[in-house]
XYZ file of N, CA and C in Angstrom:
267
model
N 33.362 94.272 -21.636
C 31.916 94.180 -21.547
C 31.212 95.295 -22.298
N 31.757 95.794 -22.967
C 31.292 96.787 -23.827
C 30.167 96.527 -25.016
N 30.809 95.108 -25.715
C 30.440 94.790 -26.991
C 29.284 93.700 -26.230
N 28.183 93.096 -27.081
C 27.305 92.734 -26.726
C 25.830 93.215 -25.752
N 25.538 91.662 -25.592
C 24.535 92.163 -24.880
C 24.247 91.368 -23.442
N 23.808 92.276 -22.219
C 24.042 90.979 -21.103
C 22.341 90.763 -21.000
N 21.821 89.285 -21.209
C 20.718 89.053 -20.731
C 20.397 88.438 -19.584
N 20.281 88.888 -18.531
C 19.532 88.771 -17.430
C 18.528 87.811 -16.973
N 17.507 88.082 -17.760
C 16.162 87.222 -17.535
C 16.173 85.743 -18.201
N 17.207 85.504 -19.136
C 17.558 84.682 -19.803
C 17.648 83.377 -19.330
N 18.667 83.457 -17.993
C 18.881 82.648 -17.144
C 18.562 82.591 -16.010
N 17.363 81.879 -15.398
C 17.197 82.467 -14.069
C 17.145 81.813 -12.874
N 18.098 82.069 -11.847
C 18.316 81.324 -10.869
C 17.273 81.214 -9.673
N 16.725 79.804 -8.784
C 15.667 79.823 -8.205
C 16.458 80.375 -6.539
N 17.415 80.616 -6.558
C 18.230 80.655 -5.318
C 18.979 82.184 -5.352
N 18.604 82.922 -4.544
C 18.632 84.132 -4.283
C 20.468 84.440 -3.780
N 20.829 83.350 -3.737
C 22.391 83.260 -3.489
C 23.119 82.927 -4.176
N 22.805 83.301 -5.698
C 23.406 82.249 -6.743
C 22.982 83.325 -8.179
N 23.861 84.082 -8.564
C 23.633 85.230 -9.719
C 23.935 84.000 -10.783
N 23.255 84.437 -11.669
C 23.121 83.888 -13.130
C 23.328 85.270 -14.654
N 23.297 84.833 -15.311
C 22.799 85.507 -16.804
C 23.858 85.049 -17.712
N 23.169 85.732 -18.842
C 24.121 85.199 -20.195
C 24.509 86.885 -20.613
N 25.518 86.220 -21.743
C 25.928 87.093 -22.411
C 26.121 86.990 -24.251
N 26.002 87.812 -24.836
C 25.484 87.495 -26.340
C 26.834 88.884 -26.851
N 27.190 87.950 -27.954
C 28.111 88.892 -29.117
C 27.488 87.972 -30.287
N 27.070 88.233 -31.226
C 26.787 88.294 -32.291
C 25.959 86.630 -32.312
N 27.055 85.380 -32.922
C 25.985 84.120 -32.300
C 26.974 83.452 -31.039
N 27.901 84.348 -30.679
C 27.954 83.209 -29.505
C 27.363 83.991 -28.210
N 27.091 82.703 -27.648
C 26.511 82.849 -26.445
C 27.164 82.457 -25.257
N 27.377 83.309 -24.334
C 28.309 82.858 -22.672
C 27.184 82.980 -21.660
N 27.291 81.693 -20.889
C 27.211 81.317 -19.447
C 27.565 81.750 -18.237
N 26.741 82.742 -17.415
C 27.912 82.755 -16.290
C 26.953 82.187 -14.906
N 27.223 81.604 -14.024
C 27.084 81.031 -13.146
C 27.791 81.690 -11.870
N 27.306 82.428 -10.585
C 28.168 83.138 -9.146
C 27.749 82.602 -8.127
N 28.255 82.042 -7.080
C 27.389 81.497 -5.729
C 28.168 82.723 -4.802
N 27.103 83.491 -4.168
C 27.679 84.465 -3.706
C 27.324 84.134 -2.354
N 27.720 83.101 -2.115
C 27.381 82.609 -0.598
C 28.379 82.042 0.310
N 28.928 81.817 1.287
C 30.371 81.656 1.962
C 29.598 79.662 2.445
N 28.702 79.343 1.726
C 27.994 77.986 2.537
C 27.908 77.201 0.585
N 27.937 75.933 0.702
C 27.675 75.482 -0.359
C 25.811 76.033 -0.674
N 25.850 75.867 -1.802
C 24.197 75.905 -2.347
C 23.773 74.984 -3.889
N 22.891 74.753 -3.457
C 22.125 73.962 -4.467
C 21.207 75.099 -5.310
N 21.056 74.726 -6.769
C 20.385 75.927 -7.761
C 20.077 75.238 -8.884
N 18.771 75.527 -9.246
C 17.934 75.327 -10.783
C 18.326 76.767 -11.246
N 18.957 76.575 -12.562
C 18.544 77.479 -12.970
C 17.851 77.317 -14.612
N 16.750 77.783 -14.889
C 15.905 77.943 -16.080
C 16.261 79.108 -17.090
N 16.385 78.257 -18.244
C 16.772 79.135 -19.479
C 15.722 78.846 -19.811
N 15.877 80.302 -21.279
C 14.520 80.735 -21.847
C 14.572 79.987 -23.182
N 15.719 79.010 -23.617
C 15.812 78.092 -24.324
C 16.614 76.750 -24.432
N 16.342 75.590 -24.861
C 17.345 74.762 -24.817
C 18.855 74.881 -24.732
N 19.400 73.916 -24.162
C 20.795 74.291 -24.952
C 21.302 72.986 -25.073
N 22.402 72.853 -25.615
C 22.743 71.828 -26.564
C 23.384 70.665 -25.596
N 23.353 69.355 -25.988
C 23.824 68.203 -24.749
C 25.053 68.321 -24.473
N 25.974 69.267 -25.431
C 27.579 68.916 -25.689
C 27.907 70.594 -24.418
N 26.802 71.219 -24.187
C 27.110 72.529 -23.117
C 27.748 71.990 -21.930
N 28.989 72.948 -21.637
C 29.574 72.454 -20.521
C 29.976 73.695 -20.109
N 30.136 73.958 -18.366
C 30.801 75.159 -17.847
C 31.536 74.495 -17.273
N 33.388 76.196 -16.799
C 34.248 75.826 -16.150
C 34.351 76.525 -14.841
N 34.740 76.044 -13.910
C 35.095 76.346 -12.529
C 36.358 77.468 -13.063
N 36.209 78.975 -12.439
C 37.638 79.602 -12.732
C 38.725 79.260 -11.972
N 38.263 78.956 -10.767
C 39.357 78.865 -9.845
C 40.026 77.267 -10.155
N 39.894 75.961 -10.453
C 39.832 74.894 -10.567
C 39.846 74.626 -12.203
N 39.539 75.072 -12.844
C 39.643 74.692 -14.214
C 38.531 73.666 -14.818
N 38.191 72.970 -13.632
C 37.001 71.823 -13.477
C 36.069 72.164 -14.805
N 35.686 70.956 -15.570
C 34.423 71.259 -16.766
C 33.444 70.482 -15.934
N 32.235 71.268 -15.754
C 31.263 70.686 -15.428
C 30.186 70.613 -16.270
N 29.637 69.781 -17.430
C 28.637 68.947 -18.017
C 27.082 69.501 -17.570
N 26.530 70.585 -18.401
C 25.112 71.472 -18.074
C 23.878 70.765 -18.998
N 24.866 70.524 -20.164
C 23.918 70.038 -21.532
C 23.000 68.676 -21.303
N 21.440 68.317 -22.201
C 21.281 67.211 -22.133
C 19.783 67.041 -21.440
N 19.857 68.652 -20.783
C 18.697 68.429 -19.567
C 17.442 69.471 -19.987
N 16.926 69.946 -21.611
C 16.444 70.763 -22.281
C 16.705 72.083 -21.782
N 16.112 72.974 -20.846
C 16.356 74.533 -20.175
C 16.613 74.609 -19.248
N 16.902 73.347 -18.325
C 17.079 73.560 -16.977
C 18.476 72.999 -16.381
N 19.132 73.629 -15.384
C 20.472 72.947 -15.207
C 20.366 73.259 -13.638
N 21.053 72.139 -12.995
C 20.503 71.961 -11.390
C 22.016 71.769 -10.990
N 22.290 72.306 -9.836
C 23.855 71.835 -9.596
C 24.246 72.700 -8.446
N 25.368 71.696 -7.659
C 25.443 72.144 -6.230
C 26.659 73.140 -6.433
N 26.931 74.207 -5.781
C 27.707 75.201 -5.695
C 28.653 75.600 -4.351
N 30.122 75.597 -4.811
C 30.815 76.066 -3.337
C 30.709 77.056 -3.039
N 31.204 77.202 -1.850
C 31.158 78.800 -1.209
C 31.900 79.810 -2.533
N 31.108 81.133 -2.696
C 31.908 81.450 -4.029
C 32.676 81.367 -5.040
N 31.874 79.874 -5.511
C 32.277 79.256 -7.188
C 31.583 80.115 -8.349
N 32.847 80.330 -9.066
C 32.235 81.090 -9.906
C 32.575 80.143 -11.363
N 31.046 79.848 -12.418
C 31.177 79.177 -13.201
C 30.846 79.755 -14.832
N 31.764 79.334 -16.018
C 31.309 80.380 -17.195
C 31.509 78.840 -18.229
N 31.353 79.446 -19.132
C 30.743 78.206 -20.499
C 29.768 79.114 -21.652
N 30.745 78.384 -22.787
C 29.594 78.694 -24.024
C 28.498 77.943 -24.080
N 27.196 78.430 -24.504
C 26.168 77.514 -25.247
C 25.715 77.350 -26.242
């Protein structure tokens, strides 16, 4: 985590149980998605720009691709008890 840059405000989650932000090295761009909650949760979270229909994040624990792209800045999606989710955009 040295190289780059982490943006914060970039991605922003409406659910206070559910960390978001991106991360930037040069043009790629990473996704990260945290439900820091021991209960499932539901979360919008709003980017500060589109992203592309073909964007998809993965479940670490599960390997699972879950399908973000398609929906212009906003991505809505239910979360397990501490799923943690990452993906390029």
């Amino acid at each position: 985590l040295i190289h780059g840059e982490i943006l914060l405000d970039d991605a922003q989650s409406n659910n206070p149980m559910v960390f978001s932000g991106i991360r930037k090295i040069g043009k790629q761009t990473s996704l990260v998605i945290i439900s820091l909650s021991d209960k499932e949760e539901s979360v919008r979270i709003k980017l500060k720009s589109n992203i592309s229909n073909s964007a998809s994040v993965f479940d670490l624990e599960t390997n699972e691709k879950i399908k973000v792209g398609g929906y212009g800045s906003e991505i809505n999606l239910k979360l397990r008890p501490f799923q943690v989710l990452v993906g390029r955009l």
